[in-house]
């Protein structure tokens, strides 16, 4: 069970951000331009976001059980305006845009000059139900990863050596892993060395990133000749598994993947709140780097 102090910390950070976010929307006149008739709720967007983040930190496998059996039982004082579960599901879609900004502005790490890039499939249904899936028809696509074919999306991540997320992008399942690296918004925080697997091999991409101050280093395929690497770069390339550990935590602990979604909007609300909850985790897969006199690194994975 979460401590009251922990709940208060999350809510205060989210609520402070929402106050600034609402001021930003008002200053741009977005509320007036997009004003629609809607029913007021006793549960604010800050509270909805906080509950979603807490769900991904709780260890519960289903949001419904967490909300009905945990939140409505133990957190009535912290969230006095709790609504029915069906109404809560409806309110999730209102938090998608705020969560994107909250994640990008407040819950991403700082680049250290050593970064890792990878993609992971996000399935939206079991492969046997691809033809009958209607919720994501026209949005999701079939893709292929190291574990086989899937139907859904890809989550592209860049992390630093501390295991903190620097940048993310969600694409259809059939998008090439190298495409996000051609997007300026995806790589704007990155500098120095960027380590990836064989799926990122591209001479043109390497040259393009080099102009932006990024040195893309990848594993080589058999019979390929590449530039000689320093000992530290070879070690870091072998430690690229740290980002795979991050992907594993996001899926199996933060539960960003769910194969029975009934709403396209709530799929993204779940994914974004899962990424935010990862930022609140005290222990993240990381590398311990010690810079020595010859600019090489001594590494420890923990």
CSV table of C-alpha atoms in Angstrom, one decimal:
chain,number,residue,atom,x,y,z
A,1,UNK,CA,0.0,0.0,0.0
A,2,UNK,CA,1.3,3.5,-0.9
A,3,UNK,CA,2.1,5.8,2.0
A,4,UNK,CA,0.1,9.0,2.3
A,5,UNK,CA,3.4,11.0,1.9
A,6,UNK,CA,4.1,9.3,-1.4
A,7,UNK,CA,0.5,9.9,-2.7
A,8,UNK,CA,0.8,13.5,-1.6
A,9,UNK,CA,4.1,14.0,-3.4
A,10,UNK,CA,2.7,12.6,-6.7
A,11,UNK,CA,-0.5,14.6,-6.5
A,12,UNK,CA,1.3,17.9,-5.6
A,13,UNK,CA,3.7,17.6,-8.5
A,14,UNK,CA,0.9,16.8,-10.9
A,15,UNK,CA,-1.4,19.5,-9.6
A,16,UNK,CA,1.3,22.2,-9.7
A,17,UNK,CA,1.9,21.2,-13.3
A,18,UNK,CA,-1.8,21.3,-14.2
A,19,UNK,CA,-2.2,24.8,-12.8
A,20,UNK,CA,0.6,26.0,-15.1
A,21,UNK,CA,-0.7,24.0,-18.0
A,22,UNK,CA,-4.2,25.5,-17.6
A,23,UNK,CA,-2.7,29.0,-17.5
A,24,UNK,CA,-0.8,28.1,-20.7
A,25,UNK,CA,-4.0,27.0,-22.5
A,26,UNK,CA,-5.9,30.1,-21.3
A,27,UNK,CA,-3.1,32.4,-22.6
A,28,UNK,CA,-3.3,30.8,-26.0
A,29,UNK,CA,-7.1,30.9,-26.0
A,30,UNK,CA,-7.3,27.2,-26.6
A,31,UNK,CA,-10.1,26.7,-24.1
A,32,UNK,CA,-12.3,29.2,-25.9
A,33,UNK,CA,-11.5,27.8,-29.4
A,34,UNK,CA,-12.1,24.2,-28.4
A,35,UNK,CA,-15.0,24.8,-26.0
A,36,UNK,CA,-17.5,22.0,-26.1
A,37,UNK,CA,-20.4,21.1,-23.9
A,38,UNK,CA,-19.3,18.7,-21.3
A,39,UNK,CA,-20.4,17.5,-17.9
A,40,UNK,CA,-18.5,18.7,-14.9
A,41,UNK,CA,-16.8,16.1,-12.7
A,42,UNK,CA,-16.1,16.0,-9.0
A,43,UNK,CA,-12.7,14.4,-9.9
A,44,UNK,CA,-10.2,16.8,-11.4
A,45,UNK,CA,-7.7,16.0,-14.1
A,46,UNK,CA,-4.9,16.2,-11.5
A,47,UNK,CA,-6.6,13.5,-9.4
A,48,UNK,CA,-7.3,11.3,-12.5
A,49,UNK,CA,-3.6,11.5,-13.5
A,50,UNK,CA,-2.5,10.8,-10.0
A,51,UNK,CA,-4.6,7.7,-9.7
A,52,UNK,CA,-3.4,6.4,-13.1
A,53,UNK,CA,0.2,6.9,-12.0
A,54,UNK,CA,-0.4,5.2,-8.7
A,55,UNK,CA,-2.0,2.2,-10.5
A,56,UNK,CA,1.2,1.5,-12.4
A,57,UNK,CA,3.2,1.7,-9.2
A,58,UNK,CA,0.8,-0.5,-7.2
A,59,UNK,CA,1.5,-3.9,-8.6
A,60,UNK,CA,-2.2,-4.5,-9.5
A,61,UNK,CA,-2.7,-6.1,-12.9
A,62,UNK,CA,-6.0,-4.5,-13.7
A,63,UNK,CA,-7.1,-0.9,-13.3
A,64,UNK,CA,-10.7,-1.9,-12.4
A,65,UNK,CA,-9.6,-3.9,-9.4
A,66,UNK,CA,-7.2,-1.2,-8.3
A,67,UNK,CA,-9.8,1.5,-8.5
A,68,UNK,CA,-12.7,-0.4,-6.9
A,69,UNK,CA,-11.0,-2.6,-4.4
A,70,UNK,CA,-8.1,-0.2,-3.4
A,71,UNK,CA,-8.7,3.4,-4.3
A,72,UNK,CA,-12.3,3.5,-3.3
A,73,UNK,CA,-11.5,1.6,-0.1
A,74,UNK,CA,-8.4,3.2,1.2
A,75,UNK,CA,-8.0,6.6,-0.6
A,76,UNK,CA,-11.4,8.2,0.0
A,77,UNK,CA,-9.8,10.9,2.2
A,78,UNK,CA,-7.1,11.7,-0.4
A,79,UNK,CA,-9.6,11.7,-3.2
A,80,UNK,CA,-13.0,12.8,-1.8
A,81,UNK,CA,-14.6,13.3,-5.2
A,82,UNK,CA,-14.3,9.7,-6.4
A,83,UNK,CA,-16.7,8.7,-9.1
A,84,UNK,CA,-17.9,5.4,-10.4
A,85,UNK,CA,-15.4,3.2,-12.3
A,86,UNK,CA,-17.2,3.7,-15.6
A,87,UNK,CA,-17.1,7.5,-15.2
A,88,UNK,CA,-13.4,7.3,-14.3
A,89,UNK,CA,-12.7,5.4,-17.5
A,90,UNK,CA,-14.5,8.2,-19.4
A,91,UNK,CA,-12.4,10.9,-17.7
A,92,UNK,CA,-9.0,9.3,-18.7
A,93,UNK,CA,-9.2,10.7,-22.2
A,94,UNK,CA,-9.0,14.3,-20.9
A,95,UNK,CA,-5.6,13.6,-19.4
A,96,UNK,CA,-3.8,12.5,-22.5
A,97,UNK,CA,-2.5,15.9,-23.6
A,98,UNK,CA,-1.5,17.0,-20.1
A,99,UNK,CA,0.4,13.7,-19.5
A,100,UNK,CA,2.4,14.2,-22.7
A,101,UNK,CA,3.6,17.6,-21.6
A,102,UNK,CA,4.1,16.5,-18.0
A,103,UNK,CA,6.2,13.6,-19.1
A,104,UNK,CA,8.3,15.6,-21.6
A,105,UNK,CA,8.7,18.7,-19.3
A,106,UNK,CA,9.0,17.2,-15.9
A,107,UNK,CA,9.8,13.4,-16.0
A,108,UNK,CA,12.5,13.0,-18.5
A,109,UNK,CA,16.2,12.8,-17.6
A,110,UNK,CA,19.2,14.9,-18.6
A,111,UNK,CA,21.6,13.7,-21.4
A,112,UNK,CA,25.0,12.7,-20.1
A,113,UNK,CA,26.8,12.1,-23.4
A,114,UNK,CA,26.1,8.4,-23.3
A,115,UNK,CA,22.7,7.2,-24.5
A,116,UNK,CA,21.0,4.0,-25.6
A,117,UNK,CA,18.3,3.7,-28.2
A,118,UNK,CA,15.9,0.8,-28.8
A,119,UNK,CA,12.3,0.0,-29.7
A,120,UNK,CA,9.9,-2.5,-28.2
A,121,UNK,CA,6.6,-3.8,-29.6
A,122,UNK,CA,3.3,-2.8,-27.9
A,123,UNK,CA,0.7,-5.4,-28.8
A,124,UNK,CA,-2.9,-4.3,-28.8
A,125,UNK,CA,-4.3,-7.8,-29.2
A,126,UNK,CA,-3.4,-11.5,-29.5
A,127,UNK,CA,-2.2,-12.5,-32.9
A,128,UNK,CA,-5.2,-14.8,-33.2
A,129,UNK,CA,-7.6,-11.9,-32.9
A,130,UNK,CA,-5.9,-9.5,-35.4
A,131,UNK,CA,-8.7,-9.9,-38.1
A,132,UNK,CA,-11.5,-9.4,-35.6
A,133,UNK,CA,-9.9,-6.4,-33.8
A,134,UNK,CA,-11.9,-3.2,-34.5
A,135,UNK,CA,-10.7,-0.8,-31.9
A,136,UNK,CA,-7.4,-0.1,-33.5
A,137,UNK,CA,-8.3,-0.7,-37.1
A,138,UNK,CA,-6.7,2.0,-39.3
A,139,UNK,CA,-4.2,2.9,-36.5
A,140,UNK,CA,-2.2,-0.2,-35.5
A,141,UNK,CA,-0.2,-2.2,-38.0
A,142,UNK,CA,1.5,-5.6,-38.2
A,143,UNK,CA,5.2,-5.4,-37.4
A,144,UNK,CA,8.1,-7.8,-36.7
A,145,UNK,CA,10.5,-7.8,-33.8
A,146,UNK,CA,13.1,-10.2,-32.5
A,147,UNK,CA,10.4,-12.2,-30.8
A,148,UNK,CA,8.2,-12.6,-33.9
A,149,UNK,CA,5.3,-10.8,-35.6
A,150,UNK,CA,2.8,-8.7,-33.7
A,151,UNK,CA,-0.1,-6.3,-34.3
A,152,UNK,CA,0.1,-2.9,-32.7
A,153,UNK,CA,2.6,-0.1,-32.2
A,154,UNK,CA,6.2,0.4,-31.4
A,155,UNK,CA,7.6,2.4,-28.5
A,156,UNK,CA,10.9,4.0,-29.4
A,157,UNK,CA,13.0,5.0,-26.4
A,158,UNK,CA,16.3,6.8,-25.7
A,159,UNK,CA,17.7,6.5,-22.2
A,160,UNK,CA,20.9,7.8,-20.5
A,161,UNK,CA,23.3,5.7,-18.5
A,162,UNK,CA,21.2,6.3,-15.4
A,163,UNK,CA,18.3,4.5,-16.9
A,164,UNK,CA,16.3,7.7,-17.2
A,165,UNK,CA,14.1,8.2,-20.3
A,166,UNK,CA,15.4,11.1,-22.4
A,167,UNK,CA,13.0,10.8,-25.3
A,168,UNK,CA,10.2,8.6,-26.6
A,169,UNK,CA,8.0,8.2,-29.7
A,170,UNK,CA,5.1,6.0,-30.5
A,171,UNK,CA,4.7,4.7,-34.1
A,172,UNK,CA,2.8,2.1,-36.0
A,173,UNK,CA,4.2,-1.4,-35.7
A,174,UNK,CA,5.5,-1.5,-39.3
A,175,UNK,CA,7.7,1.6,-38.9
A,176,UNK,CA,11.5,1.1,-39.3
A,177,UNK,CA,13.4,1.6,-36.1
A,178,UNK,CA,15.7,4.2,-37.7
A,179,UNK,CA,12.9,6.5,-38.7
A,180,UNK,CA,12.4,8.2,-35.3
A,181,UNK,CA,16.2,9.2,-35.3
A,182,UNK,CA,15.5,11.3,-38.3
A,183,UNK,CA,13.0,13.4,-36.3
A,184,UNK,CA,14.5,16.5,-34.7
A,185,UNK,CA,12.2,16.5,-31.7
A,186,UNK,CA,13.2,12.9,-30.9
A,187,UNK,CA,16.9,13.6,-30.8
A,188,UNK,CA,17.0,17.3,-29.7
A,189,UNK,CA,18.2,16.4,-26.1
A,190,UNK,CA,20.8,13.9,-27.2
A,191,UNK,CA,24.5,14.5,-27.7
A,192,UNK,CA,27.7,12.4,-27.6
A,193,UNK,CA,27.6,8.7,-28.1
A,194,UNK,CA,24.3,6.8,-28.9
A,195,UNK,CA,24.4,3.0,-28.8
A,196,UNK,CA,22.0,0.8,-30.7
A,197,UNK,CA,21.6,-2.7,-32.0
A,198,UNK,CA,22.0,-3.9,-35.6
A,199,UNK,CA,18.6,-2.6,-36.5
A,200,UNK,CA,20.0,1.0,-36.5
A,201,UNK,CA,22.8,0.3,-39.0
A,202,UNK,CA,22.8,3.0,-41.7
A,203,UNK,CA,25.6,4.9,-43.2
A,204,UNK,CA,23.4,7.9,-44.2
A,205,UNK,CA,21.8,8.0,-40.7
A,206,UNK,CA,25.2,7.9,-39.0
A,207,UNK,CA,26.4,10.8,-41.1
A,208,UNK,CA,23.2,12.8,-40.5
A,209,UNK,CA,23.4,12.3,-36.7
A,210,UNK,CA,27.1,13.2,-36.7
A,211,UNK,CA,26.3,16.7,-38.1
A,212,UNK,CA,24.0,17.1,-35.0
A,213,UNK,CA,26.8,16.1,-32.6
A,214,UNK,CA,25.7,12.5,-32.1
A,215,UNK,CA,28.0,9.6,-32.7
A,216,UNK,CA,25.8,6.5,-33.5
A,217,UNK,CA,27.6,3.3,-32.5
A,218,UNK,CA,26.0,-0.1,-33.4
A,219,UNK,CA,26.8,-3.7,-33.5
A,220,UNK,CA,27.9,-5.0,-36.9
A,221,UNK,CA,26.5,-7.8,-38.9
A,222,UNK,CA,28.7,-10.7,-40.0
A,223,UNK,CA,31.2,-9.9,-42.8
A,224,UNK,CA,30.8,-6.1,-42.2
A,225,UNK,CA,33.7,-3.9,-41.7
A,226,UNK,CA,33.4,-0.9,-39.4
A,227,UNK,CA,35.6,1.7,-37.8
A,228,UNK,CA,37.8,0.5,-34.9
A,229,UNK,CA,36.2,1.1,-31.5
A,230,UNK,CA,37.9,2.1,-28.3
A,231,UNK,CA,37.8,-0.4,-25.4
A,232,UNK,CA,35.3,1.8,-23.6
A,233,UNK,CA,33.0,1.9,-26.6
A,234,UNK,CA,33.1,-1.9,-27.0
A,235,UNK,CA,32.2,-2.3,-23.3
A,236,UNK,CA,29.4,0.2,-23.6
A,237,UNK,CA,28.1,-1.5,-26.7
A,238,UNK,CA,28.0,-4.8,-24.7
A,239,UNK,CA,26.1,-3.0,-21.9
A,240,UNK,CA,23.4,-1.9,-24.3
A,241,UNK,CA,21.2,-4.5,-22.6
A,242,UNK,CA,20.4,-1.9,-20.0
A,243,UNK,CA,17.7,-0.4,-22.3
A,244,UNK,CA,16.3,-3.8,-22.8
A,245,UNK,CA,16.0,-4.1,-19.0
A,246,UNK,CA,14.1,-0.7,-19.0
A,247,UNK,CA,11.7,-2.1,-21.7
A,248,UNK,CA,11.2,-5.2,-19.6
A,249,UNK,CA,10.3,-3.1,-16.5
A,250,UNK,CA,7.9,-0.9,-18.5
A,251,UNK,CA,6.0,-3.9,-19.7
A,252,UNK,CA,6.1,-6.3,-16.7
A,253,UNK,CA,6.1,-3.9,-13.8
A,254,UNK,CA,4.6,-0.6,-15.1
A,255,UNK,CA,2.3,-2.6,-17.4
A,256,UNK,CA,2.3,-0.3,-20.4
A,257,UNK,CA,1.1,-3.2,-22.6
A,258,UNK,CA,-2.4,-4.6,-22.5
A,259,UNK,CA,-3.9,-6.8,-25.2
A,260,UNK,CA,-7.6,-6.2,-24.5
A,261,UNK,CA,-8.1,-2.4,-24.9
A,262,UNK,CA,-11.6,-1.2,-25.7
A,263,UNK,CA,-10.7,2.4,-26.3
A,264,UNK,CA,-8.0,4.0,-28.5
A,265,UNK,CA,-7.8,7.0,-26.1
A,266,UNK,CA,-7.5,5.0,-23.0
A,267,UNK,CA,-4.7,2.9,-24.6
A,268,UNK,CA,-2.6,6.1,-24.8
A,269,UNK,CA,-3.6,7.2,-21.3
A,270,UNK,CA,-2.4,3.9,-19.9
A,271,UNK,CA,0.8,4.0,-21.9
A,272,UNK,CA,1.7,7.6,-20.9
A,273,UNK,CA,0.8,7.1,-17.2
A,274,UNK,CA,3.0,3.9,-17.2
A,275,UNK,CA,6.0,5.9,-18.6
A,276,UNK,CA,5.4,8.6,-15.9
A,277,UNK,CA,5.3,6.0,-13.2
A,278,UNK,CA,8.6,4.6,-14.3
A,279,UNK,CA,10.2,8.0,-13.6
A,280,UNK,CA,9.0,7.8,-10.0
A,281,UNK,CA,10.7,4.4,-9.5
A,282,UNK,CA,13.6,4.8,-7.1
A,283,UNK,CA,15.7,2.0,-8.6
A,284,UNK,CA,16.2,1.9,-12.4
A,285,UNK,CA,18.5,-0.3,-14.5
A,286,UNK,CA,21.6,1.8,-14.9
A,287,UNK,CA,25.4,1.9,-15.4
A,288,UNK,CA,27.9,3.2,-12.9
A,289,UNK,CA,30.5,5.1,-14.9
A,290,UNK,CA,33.9,6.3,-13.5
A,291,UNK,CA,35.9,8.6,-15.8
A,292,UNK,CA,39.6,7.9,-15.7
A,293,UNK,CA,42.5,9.9,-17.0
A,294,UNK,CA,42.6,8.5,-20.5
A,295,UNK,CA,38.9,9.4,-21.0
A,296,UNK,CA,37.9,5.7,-21.0
A,297,UNK,CA,35.2,4.4,-18.6
A,298,UNK,CA,35.2,1.8,-15.9
A,299,UNK,CA,31.7,0.4,-15.9
A,300,UNK,CA,29.6,-1.5,-13.4
A,301,UNK,CA,26.0,-2.6,-14.2
A,302,UNK,CA,23.6,-2.6,-11.2
